[in-house]
Coordinates of C-alpha atoms in Angstrom, one line a residue:
N29 CA 0.3 0.0 0.1
K30 CA 2.9 2.4 -0.7
L31 CA 3.5 4.7 -3.4
F32 CA 7.4 6.3 -3.7
S33 CA 7.7 9.5 -5.5
C34 CA 11.1 11.4 -6.2
S35 CA 12.2 15.6 -7.1
D36 CA 15.2 17.1 -7.4
D37 CA 14.7 18.8 -3.7
G38 CA 16.5 15.4 -2.7
I39 CA 13.4 13.4 -1.0
I40 CA 11.9 10.5 -1.5
L41 CA 7.9 10.7 -0.4
V42 CA 6.3 7.7 0.8
W43 CA 2.8 7.8 0.2
D44 CA 0.0 5.4 1.8
T45 CA -2.4 4.5 -1.1
V46 CA -5.1 3.8 1.4
T47 CA -5.2 7.0 3.4
H48 CA -3.4 9.2 1.2
K49 CA -0.8 10.3 3.6
R50 CA 2.4 11.0 2.7
G51 CA 5.7 10.7 4.9
W52 CA 10.0 11.2 3.8
M53 CA 12.6 9.2 3.5
G54 CA 16.3 10.3 2.7
Y55 CA 16.0 14.1 3.3
G56 CA 19.8 15.1 3.4
R57 CA 21.1 11.6 1.8
C58 CA 19.7 11.7 -1.8
G59 CA 23.0 13.9 -2.7
G60 CA 20.4 16.4 -4.3
H61 CA 18.5 15.4 -7.3
V62 CA 16.7 12.4 -7.1
T63 CA 16.2 10.9 -10.3
C64 CA 14.7 7.2 -10.5
L65 CA 13.3 5.0 -8.1
T66 CA 12.7 1.1 -8.5
L67 CA 11.6 -1.2 -5.8
Y68 CA 13.2 -4.8 -5.3
D69 CA 10.0 -7.3 -4.7
Y70 CA 12.3 -10.1 -3.0
G71 CA 14.0 -8.2 0.2
D72 CA 11.9 -4.7 0.4
K73 CA 14.6 -2.6 -0.4
L74 CA 14.1 0.5 -2.7
F75 CA 16.8 1.6 -4.8
S76 CA 17.8 5.7 -6.0
G77 CA 19.9 7.3 -8.0
S78 CA 20.4 10.5 -8.5
Y79 CA 22.7 13.4 -9.4
D80 CA 25.7 12.4 -7.1
Y81 CA 26.3 9.5 -9.0
T82 CA 25.5 7.3 -6.6
I83 CA 22.6 4.8 -5.9
H84 CA 21.1 4.8 -2.2
V85 CA 19.8 1.4 -0.8
W86 CA 16.7 1.5 1.2
N87 CA 14.8 -0.3 3.9
A88 CA 11.1 0.1 2.1
D89 CA 9.5 -0.7 5.3
T90 CA 11.4 1.0 8.2
R91 CA 13.0 4.0 5.6
K92 CA 16.5 3.1 6.9
H93 CA 19.3 4.0 4.8
L94 CA 21.3 0.9 3.8
A95 CA 23.9 1.5 1.8
T96 CA 25.5 3.2 -1.2
L97 CA 26.5 2.0 -4.6
E98 CA 29.6 3.9 -6.1
G99 CA 30.9 3.3 -9.6
H100 CA 29.2 5.2 -12.0
T101 CA 30.7 8.8 -12.9
S102 CA 27.8 10.8 -13.8
W103 CA 24.5 11.0 -13.4
V104 CA 22.2 8.0 -12.1
L105 CA 19.3 8.6 -14.2
C106 CA 17.5 5.2 -14.9
L107 CA 16.8 1.6 -12.8
T108 CA 15.7 -1.6 -13.3
L109 CA 15.5 -4.8 -11.9
Y110 CA 15.8 -8.8 -13.5
G111 CA 15.5 -11.1 -10.3
N112 CA 18.4 -10.2 -7.9
K113 CA 20.5 -8.0 -10.8
L114 CA 19.9 -3.8 -10.5
F115 CA 21.0 -2.5 -13.7
S116 CA 21.5 1.4 -13.5
G117 CA 22.0 3.8 -16.4
S118 CA 24.1 7.0 -16.0
G119 CA 25.1 9.8 -18.1
D120 CA 28.7 8.2 -18.1
S121 CA 27.2 6.4 -21.3
T122 CA 27.0 2.7 -19.3
I123 CA 24.9 0.3 -17.8
R124 CA 26.1 -0.7 -14.5
V125 CA 25.0 -4.2 -13.3
W126 CA 24.6 -4.8 -9.6
N127 CA 23.8 -7.6 -7.2
A128 CA 20.3 -6.6 -5.6
D129 CA 21.0 -8.4 -2.7
T130 CA 24.7 -8.0 -1.8
H131 CA 24.9 -4.8 -3.3
R132 CA 28.3 -6.0 -5.2
H133 CA 29.4 -4.8 -8.6
L134 CA 29.0 -7.3 -11.2
A135 CA 29.6 -6.1 -14.7
T136 CA 29.7 -2.9 -16.8
L137 CA 28.0 -2.6 -20.2
E138 CA 29.5 -0.3 -22.6
G139 CA 28.3 0.5 -26.2
S140 CA 26.4 4.1 -26.0
T141 CA 28.3 7.0 -26.8
T142 CA 26.4 9.5 -24.4
T143 CA 24.0 9.4 -21.6
V144 CA 21.7 6.5 -21.1
M145 CA 18.6 7.6 -20.3
C146 CA 16.4 4.7 -19.9
L147 CA 16.0 1.0 -19.0
T148 CA 13.4 -1.8 -19.6
L149 CA 13.3 -5.2 -19.5
Y150 CA 11.4 -8.2 -21.8
R151 CA 11.7 -11.8 -20.9
N152 CA 15.4 -12.1 -20.4
K153 CA 16.4 -8.9 -22.6
L154 CA 17.6 -5.4 -21.6
F155 CA 17.1 -2.5 -23.8
S156 CA 18.4 1.1 -22.9
G157 CA 17.6 4.2 -24.9
S158 CA 20.4 6.9 -24.9
K159 CA 21.0 10.3 -26.0
D160 CA 23.1 8.8 -28.9
K161 CA 19.5 8.2 -30.9
T162 CA 19.8 4.4 -30.5
I163 CA 18.1 1.8 -28.8
R164 CA 20.3 -1.3 -27.4
V165 CA 19.4 -4.6 -26.7
W166 CA 21.6 -6.9 -24.1
T167 CA 20.8 -10.0 -22.4
A168 CA 19.7 -9.8 -18.9
D169 CA 21.9 -13.0 -18.2
T170 CA 25.0 -12.9 -19.5
H171 CA 25.2 -9.2 -20.3
K172 CA 25.6 -9.8 -24.3
H173 CA 24.9 -7.1 -26.6
L174 CA 22.6 -8.2 -28.8
A175 CA 21.4 -5.6 -31.2
T176 CA 21.3 -1.6 -31.8
L177 CA 18.2 -0.3 -33.1
K178 CA 18.1 3.0 -35.3
G179 CA 15.8 5.1 -36.1
H180 CA 15.0 7.8 -34.0
T181 CA 17.1 11.1 -35.1
E182 CA 17.2 12.8 -31.7
S183 CA 17.5 11.5 -28.1
V184 CA 15.7 8.2 -27.1
N185 CA 13.9 9.3 -23.5
C186 CA 11.7 6.4 -22.8
V187 CA 11.3 2.8 -23.8
T188 CA 8.4 0.8 -22.7
L189 CA 6.7 -2.7 -23.6
Y190 CA 3.4 -4.0 -24.2
G191 CA 3.4 -7.7 -25.1
N192 CA 5.8 -8.3 -27.4
K193 CA 5.8 -4.7 -28.7
L194 CA 8.5 -2.1 -27.7
F195 CA 8.0 1.4 -27.6
S196 CA 10.6 4.0 -27.7
C197 CA 9.9 8.2 -27.6
G198 CA 12.3 10.9 -28.4
D199 CA 13.4 14.2 -28.4
D200 CA 12.5 13.8 -32.2
M201 CA 8.8 14.0 -31.3
T202 CA 8.1 10.6 -32.4
I203 CA 6.8 7.0 -31.1
R204 CA 8.5 4.3 -32.7
V205 CA 6.9 0.6 -32.4
W206 CA 9.6 -2.4 -32.4
D207 CA 9.0 -5.8 -32.5
A208 CA 10.6 -7.0 -28.9
D209 CA 11.9 -10.8 -30.6
T210 CA 12.8 -9.6 -33.8
Y211 CA 14.3 -6.1 -33.6
K212 CA 12.6 -5.1 -36.7
H213 CA 10.6 -1.4 -36.9
L214 CA 7.1 -1.5 -37.2
A215 CA 5.7 1.7 -37.4
T216 CA 6.6 5.5 -36.2

């Protein structure tokens, strides 16, 4: 019954979805702008990414700060989870892979030439949108690069899925539709 929200004031708000009352967590510990959040289903952990190049780990129930994950060299802009793996995209053009239980860094995915703006998962595939106008596809298990989808003429700011359709939107003011299995462009 909780909803979490974040903003550039460095505060993570916790909303009760039944009573609509709010509380806060992370005040003063989030490193300024909090850009993204993801909730870990298996351990009641909340991960927050911020402009201070870090990811903070919180107990979602007690709101206690548990750890700080360091390694990115620019803003952390997006987070997503696959099993016990946390993927973080950053302005340093990398995607880092972390163990969500131990907080240990597992791998760094390189390929984007500039800021990784967004991440989404489909089955065992990770899709990343970037300011370099591309969408990259990786295996979530082995971190192998599978494909690069090209078509946007400006930054790709959002990727999401409906069934096996990948939708991407960008600064070129288009929404593109892709087949998430074959990577074929279906529509603009």
